[in-house]
Amino acid sequence: MEAAHDVLVIGAGCAGMRAAIAAHDAGSTVALVSKIHPTRSHSGAAEGGINAALGNASEDNPELHAYDTVKGSDYLGDQDAIEILCTEAPGDVYELENWGAVFSRTEEGKIAQRPFGAAGAPRTAYAADITGHVLVQVLYEQIVKREIPVLEEYFAWKLVESDGRCVGVIAWNLISGGLEALPARTTILATGGAGRLYVGTTNAYACTGDGMAMALRAGVALKDMEMMQFHPTTLAPTGVLITEGCRGEGAFLLNKDGDRFLKWYAPNAMELASRDVISRAEQMEIDAGRGIDGNVMLDLRHLGAEKILERLHGTRELSMVFAGVDPIYDPIPVRPGAHYHMGGVDTDVYGRTSLDCLYAAGEVACVSVHGANRLGGNALMETITFGRRAGADASDLAYRTDEPVIPEAALRDAEGELRELLDRTEGERPWRIRDELAETMHENFGVFRREDEMEEQGRIVTSLRERYRRVVVEDKGDVFNNDLTQALELGFLLELAACMVVAGLARKESRGAHARPDDYPDRDDESFLRHTLTTWDEGPELDWKPVRITKWEPAVRSY
Ligand SMILES: Cc1cc2nc3c(=O)[nH]c(=O)nc-3n(C[C@H](O)[C@H](O)[C@H](O)COP(=O)(O)OP(=O)(O)OC[C@H]3O[C@@H](n4cnc5c(N)ncnc54)[C@H](O)[C@@H]3O)c2cc1C
């Protein structure tokens, strides 16, 4: 058994690395576990930028940032968490800068900031359109500098609970095969999102919600799982993201008649309305026959070649490679795609969960700063600010916690379960179930939600879970057995889908990403200004939790 660490961080994207750095700097022994190399984590795909009220482009302050975030969340965000995020964000961004993050600059040499959707000021600091890539590199440098050990190519599978607290994790060693027990005084989940629940998604293949499902299986509640954000500008059919930075720089969205159709849906904010509003508007245009092959058009041509090449060169490259379109000369075909899970592991503002010694931070967690709709640029900020807070608190708790012991029976049981799966020689291949899940989630639990479709999706997920019990893993080997890990990931995804459907059916209103145009078109603060909580007991069970309001009472929407 690996020697116990004070703090074990599972996941090495922005949240995990920032948490590990904080725990190390607080004096703990730390290890990072990741199923892929840290710099390949999905944070590296973030393009547009990171939000902090630096006030470099116009007058701005944390209070205004917090107000925009509360309003953008459709009032489902917890306001204490939002205030912490917005107050601590500027210091965190300057720290990243001091560590070497090469942000784009204003003419006076300050960090440049661009406008993003539903923001009252240009607040999104950026490094051209490769912000996530830059941050991941900088954080990894800090990990290497501190000699924090990284258990790369380890697939975390089961959290271990003993005497009412989390004592570590059981992980599959991808390089050599075999399960290993990794004990830790405190454990932080930073495993990212679950976009792979959908067929059209901006998320990488690694985004399979592992940490959410592991926490669920350990008895921890998931919060607001119905809140999957659809990003309005993704490329068909791959789902590759075209950054909101394009609209921040002034791009137009057009229907097939060349109309800037947002004038009918968000006449004030237009292309800078929040993502939920624009995704719905696009879907309505497409459904009304005013799209082109299921897309609308993102037009950058009027920005001019110089601006596109300087600030949006990555976007141009993606459009040319994946859609065969050069945005200097032609509009880019885009459509809504699954992008970000506002829901996740229920935590407090230090990343603590209901299971003692278990923490969560980043997209896996729901603290909740995004509520029913995340503003662009706030997710990266959340990974840094709440990653840091979770790392520091987990380190503090580790000092006060006894030596962790992973009971031998836990490893034996896990090995038995895995052996049963690997010994099975006949059955269905997991990818069929995964594809059916992703396609039907798109059809029945997409931009718009309808009672009959959600019920149908509930039945589909139940039958897929039944079929999953008989899946067969054809690769019986030990070394890099992706067939095995993909089967395990599918098990995670199926449970998350079941939670989403139950929470979606229970939320009988329209709020943020959860739009029910036919039966409950309005927000209903009287009954639903509260979070859904799902736990698992042979199936998903639903409960509710109040939203924490500090100073902003819900107001009528205006766009
Ligand atoms: C294309 C795209 C562009 C985006 N652009 C922006 C943007 O401009 N601004 C913004 O604010 N937000 C943006 N977002 C959202 C933001 O990038 C993510 O929410 C954020 O980076 C997630 O970081 P994370 O550290 O929580 O997870 P990730 O970066 O996804 O890292 C997850 C880590 O967990 C590990 N892991 C997962 N499961 C396991 C397991 N079972 N065992 C071991 N390790 C595991 C992975 O290996 C990885 O290291 C974007 C998202 C996408 C998809």
PDB file of C-alpha atoms in Angstrom, residues 6-7 18-19 22-24 26 28 185-188 348-353 356-360 385-401:
ATOM      1  CA  ASP A   6      -1.818  14.245   4.326  1.00  0.00           C
ATOM      2  CA  VAL A   7      -3.788  15.461   1.312  1.00  0.00           C
ATOM      3  CA  ARG A  18      -4.288  24.869  -7.412  1.00  0.00           C
ATOM      4  CA  ALA A  19      -5.554  22.794  -4.470  1.00  0.00           C
ATOM      5  CA  ALA A  22      -2.234  25.415  -1.486  1.00  0.00           C
ATOM      6  CA  ALA A  23      -2.072  22.236   0.595  1.00  0.00           C
ATOM      7  CA  HIS A  24       1.670  21.923   0.007  1.00  0.00           C
ATOM      8  CA  ALA A  26       0.323  25.033   4.123  1.00  0.00           C
ATOM      9  CA  SER A  28       1.131  19.121   4.097  1.00  0.00           C
ATOM     10  CA  ARG A 185      -5.917  12.010   5.809  1.00  0.00           C
ATOM     11  CA  THR A 186      -7.984  14.227   3.552  1.00  0.00           C
ATOM     12  CA  THR A 187      -9.037  13.729  -0.061  1.00  0.00           C
ATOM     13  CA  ILE A 188     -10.002  16.403  -2.567  1.00  0.00           C
ATOM     14  CA  ASP A 348     -19.549  24.501   1.562  1.00  0.00           C
ATOM     15  CA  VAL A 349     -17.354  27.526   0.809  1.00  0.00           C
ATOM     16  CA  TYR A 350     -14.209  25.630   1.887  1.00  0.00           C
ATOM     17  CA  GLY A 351     -14.943  22.707  -0.432  1.00  0.00           C
ATOM     18  CA  ARG A 352     -15.991  20.464   2.458  1.00  0.00           C
ATOM     19  CA  THR A 353     -18.587  17.801   1.729  1.00  0.00           C
ATOM     20  CA  ASP A 356     -15.751  13.999   6.875  1.00  0.00           C
ATOM     21  CA  CYS A 357     -12.292  14.480   5.279  1.00  0.00           C
ATOM     22  CA  LEU A 358     -13.697  14.578   1.726  1.00  0.00           C
ATOM     23  CA  TYR A 359     -13.533  17.805  -0.284  1.00  0.00           C
ATOM     24  CA  ALA A 360     -14.450  18.815  -3.832  1.00  0.00           C
ATOM     25  CA  THR A 385     -10.216  30.438  -5.905  1.00  0.00           C
ATOM     26  CA  PHE A 386     -12.078  27.415  -4.570  1.00  0.00           C
ATOM     27  CA  GLY A 387      -9.212  25.046  -5.451  1.00  0.00           C
ATOM     28  CA  ARG A 388      -6.955  27.182  -3.276  1.00  0.00           C
ATOM     29  CA  ARG A 389      -9.507  27.366  -0.451  1.00  0.00           C
ATOM     30  CA  ALA A 390     -10.141  23.597  -0.483  1.00  0.00           C
ATOM     31  CA  GLY A 391      -6.404  22.817  -0.520  1.00  0.00           C
ATOM     32  CA  ALA A 392      -5.701  25.082   2.450  1.00  0.00           C
ATOM     33  CA  ASP A 393      -8.645  23.801   4.493  1.00  0.00           C
ATOM     34  CA  ALA A 394      -7.890  20.144   3.704  1.00  0.00           C
ATOM     35  CA  SER A 395      -4.326  20.699   4.863  1.00  0.00           C
ATOM     36  CA  ASP A 396      -5.536  22.272   8.074  1.00  0.00           C
ATOM     37  CA  LEU A 397      -7.890  19.365   8.751  1.00  0.00           C
ATOM     38  CA  ALA A 398      -5.175  16.817   7.930  1.00  0.00           C
ATOM     39  CA  TYR A 399      -3.101  18.131  10.878  1.00  0.00           C
ATOM     40  CA  ARG A 400      -5.969  17.297  13.194  1.00  0.00           C
ATOM     41  CA  THR A 401      -6.809  13.899  11.720  1.00  0.00           C
TER      42      THR A 401
END
